[in-house]
Amino acid sequence: MCVALFSLQGCLQMEQTVTFTADGSGQHDLVMTLPESVLQEIKRSAAGNQTSTAVDPLALFNKDSVEKELKAAGIELVRHAPETIGKSRRVVIATKFSAPDALAKSPLLGSAAEWEFASGEQSSTTRVTLYPQGKKAWAEARARALSMRDAPDALASDFFAKRKAQFDGLDVVVRFRVPGKVIEFTRNLELTGPCEVTARITAEQIKTPEDLVRRLAPRFELIFDSSSCTFPVAARD
């Protein structure tokens, strides 16, 4: 439901917050704002796609559509509030999930998203990892970014120069709140509270083709103290 919107290169303003409780259940909140002009452009593009997999650009603004997809994934819709703000449209969505496995099926981050929940290296710690575009896409993007650093890609640089203006207005926030003190986290996250980390992707951060490649398929990972939790995790290899 959200995958095509998450990958837009500009004008997108979206904030997602995932809050876990001690038993692994929790809440997933989304706030998305798009200019009306962009919505209409996406709608025209979708109309030109005659395949059955075409994405409805207005799906997130339709409560029945959102609730149907969430219910199929075992997710409870708590709030759905669309509104018009000037020349933009905004939607606020709040959901509840019963366990990490249920969250992993939520369509709000897109069908490509992959979650991993495992024990940390230290005793009584839990590692949470999110690949918004999938683990394979992250690995490929990481390898490509490293190759760009060693040997700049002329075609990629030319493409980036032509499309850079389209990133204007991009502002994506992904926030994680966990039921224990955060111990470690990846460099693309910032500690914004004892039990909270936040990632923010803006147009200003995308200065090179390498920046773009890394941010389109990131990995977000954190380790927290789960000594007082019953958070379910996968067995360590």
Tab-separated table of C-alpha atoms in Angstrom:
chain	number	residue	atom	x	y	z
A	1	MET	CA	0.000	0.000	0.000
A	2	CYS	CA	2.815	2.442	0.768
A	3	VAL	CA	5.754	1.067	-1.172
A	4	ALA	CA	5.435	3.303	-4.236
A	5	LEU	CA	4.951	6.376	-2.084
A	6	PHE	CA	7.920	5.574	0.137
A	7	SER	CA	10.225	5.575	-2.875
A	8	LEU	CA	9.118	8.925	-4.303
A	9	GLN	CA	12.083	11.180	-4.949
A	10	GLY	CA	10.637	14.484	-3.891
A	11	CYS	CA	7.792	16.431	-2.243
A	12	LEU	CA	7.005	13.471	0.020
A	13	GLN	CA	6.672	14.258	3.716
A	14	MET	CA	6.139	11.163	5.809
A	15	GLU	CA	6.668	10.261	9.455
A	16	GLN	CA	6.369	6.732	10.793
A	17	THR	CA	6.692	5.730	14.427
A	18	VAL	CA	6.858	2.110	15.582
A	19	THR	CA	6.401	1.635	19.339
A	20	PHE	CA	7.082	-1.764	20.908
A	21	THR	CA	5.878	-2.866	24.343
A	22	ALA	CA	7.641	-5.375	26.601
A	23	ASP	CA	5.812	-8.385	25.112
A	24	GLY	CA	6.491	-7.395	21.489
A	25	SER	CA	3.084	-5.944	20.714
A	26	GLY	CA	2.760	-2.275	19.946
A	27	GLN	CA	1.565	0.562	17.757
A	28	HIS	CA	2.554	1.764	14.295
A	29	ASP	CA	1.670	5.374	13.431
A	30	LEU	CA	1.968	7.055	10.051
A	31	VAL	CA	1.540	10.694	9.012
A	32	MET	CA	1.916	11.450	5.307
A	33	THR	CA	1.550	14.728	3.443
A	34	LEU	CA	1.629	15.149	-0.333
A	35	PRO	CA	0.918	18.191	-2.514
A	36	GLU	CA	-2.284	17.807	-4.520
A	37	SER	CA	-0.287	18.342	-7.727
A	38	VAL	CA	1.914	15.330	-6.943
A	39	LEU	CA	-1.081	13.157	-6.132
A	40	GLN	CA	-2.640	14.018	-9.464
A	41	GLU	CA	0.616	13.254	-11.272
A	42	ILE	CA	0.836	9.847	-9.613
A	43	LYS	CA	-2.807	9.222	-10.424
A	44	ARG	CA	-2.179	9.920	-14.117
A	45	SER	CA	0.825	7.594	-14.094
A	46	ALA	CA	-1.210	4.853	-12.421
A	47	ALA	CA	-4.010	5.288	-14.981
A	48	GLY	CA	-1.477	4.666	-17.735
A	49	ASN	CA	-0.387	1.401	-16.131
A	50	GLN	CA	-2.809	-1.259	-17.378
A	51	THR	CA	-1.328	-4.116	-15.337
A	52	SER	CA	-3.179	-5.604	-12.385
A	53	THR	CA	-0.341	-4.586	-10.051
A	54	ALA	CA	-0.864	-0.850	-10.570
A	55	VAL	CA	-0.802	1.070	-7.286
A	56	ASP	CA	-3.765	3.282	-6.405
A	57	PRO	CA	-2.120	6.568	-5.366
A	58	LEU	CA	-5.119	7.522	-3.225
A	59	ALA	CA	-5.334	4.190	-1.372
A	60	LEU	CA	-3.902	5.530	1.870
A	61	PHE	CA	-6.580	8.218	1.950
A	62	ASN	CA	-9.385	5.663	1.693
A	63	LYS	CA	-10.287	4.252	5.107
A	64	ASP	CA	-12.092	1.179	3.764
A	65	SER	CA	-9.145	0.269	1.541
A	66	VAL	CA	-6.624	0.758	4.343
A	67	GLU	CA	-8.705	-1.157	6.886
A	68	LYS	CA	-9.206	-4.065	4.481
A	69	GLU	CA	-5.466	-4.467	3.828
A	70	LEU	CA	-4.566	-4.113	7.484
A	71	LYS	CA	-7.204	-6.631	8.569
A	72	ALA	CA	-5.875	-9.143	6.041
A	73	ALA	CA	-2.451	-8.739	7.648
A	74	GLY	CA	-3.839	-9.164	11.191
A	75	ILE	CA	-3.376	-5.480	12.064
A	76	GLU	CA	-5.976	-3.371	13.870
A	77	LEU	CA	-6.776	0.087	12.495
A	78	VAL	CA	-7.156	2.475	15.430
A	79	ARG	CA	-7.358	5.801	13.621
A	80	HIS	CA	-7.693	7.032	10.048
A	81	ALA	CA	-7.898	10.809	9.593
A	82	PRO	CA	-7.443	12.359	6.134
A	83	GLU	CA	-7.525	16.132	5.740
A	84	THR	CA	-6.726	18.882	3.286
A	85	ILE	CA	-4.128	21.459	4.298
A	86	GLY	CA	-3.834	24.271	1.795
A	87	LYS	CA	-2.779	22.692	-1.493
A	88	SER	CA	-1.714	19.428	0.155
A	89	ARG	CA	-3.444	16.344	1.469
A	90	ARG	CA	-2.503	14.671	4.721
A	91	VAL	CA	-3.515	11.385	6.274
A	92	VAL	CA	-2.915	10.211	9.840
A	93	ILE	CA	-3.062	6.465	10.422
A	94	ALA	CA	-2.657	4.634	13.741
A	95	THR	CA	-2.567	0.853	14.028
A	96	LYS	CA	-2.016	-1.793	16.681
A	97	PHE	CA	-0.146	-5.076	16.231
A	98	SER	CA	-0.157	-8.066	18.574
A	99	ALA	CA	3.423	-9.267	18.014
A	100	PRO	CA	6.532	-8.549	15.911
A	101	ASP	CA	5.462	-11.212	13.413
A	102	ALA	CA	2.210	-9.338	12.861
A	103	LEU	CA	4.049	-6.048	12.347
A	104	ALA	CA	6.201	-7.738	9.711
A	105	LYS	CA	3.027	-8.292	7.654
A	106	SER	CA	1.829	-4.695	7.851
A	107	PRO	CA	1.461	-3.037	4.435
A	108	LEU	CA	2.224	0.454	5.771
A	109	LEU	CA	5.931	0.172	4.943
A	110	GLY	CA	5.345	-1.582	1.649
A	111	SER	CA	5.462	-5.194	0.539
A	112	ALA	CA	9.263	-5.204	0.195
A	113	ALA	CA	9.980	-4.340	3.843
A	114	GLU	CA	11.688	-7.004	5.971
A	115	TRP	CA	12.021	-7.081	9.757
A	116	GLU	CA	14.399	-9.153	11.889
A	117	PHE	CA	14.069	-9.660	15.646
A	118	ALA	CA	16.913	-11.522	17.356
A	119	SER	CA	18.929	-11.706	20.557
A	120	GLY	CA	21.809	-9.264	20.803
A	121	GLU	CA	25.431	-10.262	21.374
A	122	GLN	CA	25.158	-9.337	25.054
A	123	SER	CA	22.921	-11.218	27.464
A	124	SER	CA	19.389	-9.843	27.922
A	125	THR	CA	19.500	-7.662	24.835
A	126	THR	CA	17.379	-7.680	21.687
A	127	ARG	CA	18.321	-6.593	18.166
A	128	VAL	CA	15.661	-5.056	15.920
A	129	THR	CA	16.430	-4.573	12.223
A	130	LEU	CA	14.321	-3.070	9.456
A	131	TYR	CA	15.118	-3.197	5.740
A	132	PRO	CA	12.429	-0.908	4.212
A	133	GLN	CA	13.174	-2.130	0.681
A	134	GLY	CA	14.241	-5.647	1.663
A	135	LYS	CA	17.521	-7.178	2.809
A	136	LYS	CA	18.663	-8.073	-0.694
A	137	ALA	CA	18.070	-4.523	-1.938
A	138	TRP	CA	20.073	-3.151	0.995
A	139	ALA	CA	23.000	-5.492	0.302
A	140	GLU	CA	22.993	-4.584	-3.395
A	141	ALA	CA	22.761	-0.856	-2.636
A	142	ARG	CA	25.616	-1.101	-0.142
A	143	ALA	CA	27.827	-2.893	-2.669
A	144	ARG	CA	26.983	-0.385	-5.380
A	145	ALA	CA	27.667	2.585	-3.088
A	146	LEU	CA	31.070	1.154	-2.174
A	147	SER	CA	31.922	0.633	-5.843
A	148	MET	CA	30.921	4.231	-6.581
A	149	ARG	CA	33.318	5.401	-3.900
A	150	ASP	CA	36.178	3.459	-5.460
A	151	ALA	CA	35.292	4.144	-9.104
A	152	PRO	CA	32.752	6.893	-9.816
A	153	ASP	CA	30.022	5.876	-12.274
A	154	ALA	CA	29.702	8.499	-15.028
A	155	LEU	CA	26.230	7.351	-16.063
A	156	ALA	CA	24.988	7.385	-12.469
A	157	SER	CA	26.470	10.846	-11.933
A	158	ASP	CA	24.776	12.177	-15.065
A	159	PHE	CA	21.433	10.659	-14.086
A	160	PHE	CA	21.752	12.085	-10.567
A	161	ALA	CA	22.573	15.583	-11.845
A	162	LYS	CA	19.483	15.583	-14.064
A	163	ARG	CA	17.140	14.312	-11.347
A	164	LYS	CA	18.511	16.085	-8.259
A	165	ALA	CA	15.940	18.877	-8.421
A	166	GLN	CA	13.173	16.281	-8.021
A	167	PHE	CA	14.306	15.564	-4.461
A	168	ASP	CA	13.220	19.021	-3.291
A	169	GLY	CA	10.798	18.764	-0.390
A	170	LEU	CA	11.685	15.178	0.520
A	171	ASP	CA	11.406	14.659	4.284
A	172	VAL	CA	10.986	11.110	5.613
A	173	VAL	CA	11.183	10.215	9.315
A	174	VAL	CA	11.250	6.698	10.760
A	175	ARG	CA	11.191	6.442	14.562
A	176	PHE	CA	11.574	3.379	16.795
A	177	ARG	CA	10.509	3.278	20.464
A	178	VAL	CA	11.487	0.193	22.432
A	179	PRO	CA	10.717	-1.065	25.983
A	180	GLY	CA	14.305	-0.777	27.231
A	181	LYS	CA	17.373	1.444	27.052
A	182	VAL	CA	18.923	1.645	23.591
A	183	ILE	CA	22.494	0.304	23.670
A	184	GLU	CA	23.663	0.403	20.055
A	185	PHE	CA	22.292	1.649	16.728
A	186	THR	CA	23.361	2.107	13.122
A	187	ARG	CA	24.889	5.395	11.972
A	188	ASN	CA	21.801	6.392	10.014
A	189	LEU	CA	19.865	6.570	13.300
A	190	GLU	CA	20.028	9.232	16.005
A	191	LEU	CA	19.384	8.649	19.716
A	192	THR	CA	16.384	10.876	20.452
A	193	GLY	CA	15.553	9.468	23.878
A	194	PRO	CA	16.792	6.742	26.261
A	195	CYS	CA	14.500	4.235	24.549
A	196	GLU	CA	14.102	5.915	21.160
A	197	VAL	CA	16.049	6.277	17.910
A	198	THR	CA	15.073	8.247	14.823
A	199	ALA	CA	16.125	8.250	11.181
A	200	ARG	CA	15.484	11.255	8.974
A	201	ILE	CA	16.020	11.432	5.224
A	202	THR	CA	15.847	14.869	3.616
A	203	ALA	CA	16.651	16.330	0.220
A	204	GLU	CA	19.597	18.206	1.728
A	205	GLN	CA	21.287	14.919	2.669
A	206	ILE	CA	21.313	13.660	-0.921
A	207	LYS	CA	24.370	15.354	-2.399
A	208	THR	CA	25.921	12.529	-4.440
A	209	PRO	CA	24.767	9.402	-6.339
A	210	GLU	CA	26.198	7.352	-3.459
A	211	ASP	CA	23.984	9.227	-0.981
A	212	LEU	CA	20.934	8.456	-3.104
A	213	VAL	CA	21.727	4.754	-3.458
A	214	ARG	CA	22.232	4.301	0.295
A	215	ARG	CA	19.083	6.176	1.265
A	216	LEU	CA	16.764	4.458	-1.175
A	217	ALA	CA	17.485	1.025	0.326
A	218	PRO	CA	18.682	1.536	3.920
A	219	ARG	CA	19.040	-0.709	6.934
A	220	PHE	CA	17.936	0.516	10.349
A	221	GLU	CA	19.168	-1.497	13.317
A	222	LEU	CA	19.188	-1.029	17.077
A	223	ILE	CA	19.979	-3.121	20.138
A	224	PHE	CA	18.183	-2.497	23.419
A	225	ASP	CA	18.166	-3.811	26.980
A	226	SER	CA	15.375	-6.374	27.114
A	227	SER	CA	16.080	-7.729	30.615
A	228	SER	CA	12.587	-6.725	31.757
A	229	CYS	CA	10.837	-7.893	28.590
A	230	THR	CA	9.255	-11.007	27.166
A	231	PHE	CA	9.980	-9.759	23.646
A	232	PRO	CA	9.888	-12.742	21.235
A	233	VAL	CA	13.001	-13.182	19.110
A	234	ALA	CA	14.350	-15.676	16.615
A	235	ALA	CA	16.854	-18.257	17.848
A	236	ARG	CA	20.496	-17.364	17.249
A	237	ASP	CA	22.332	-19.391	14.602
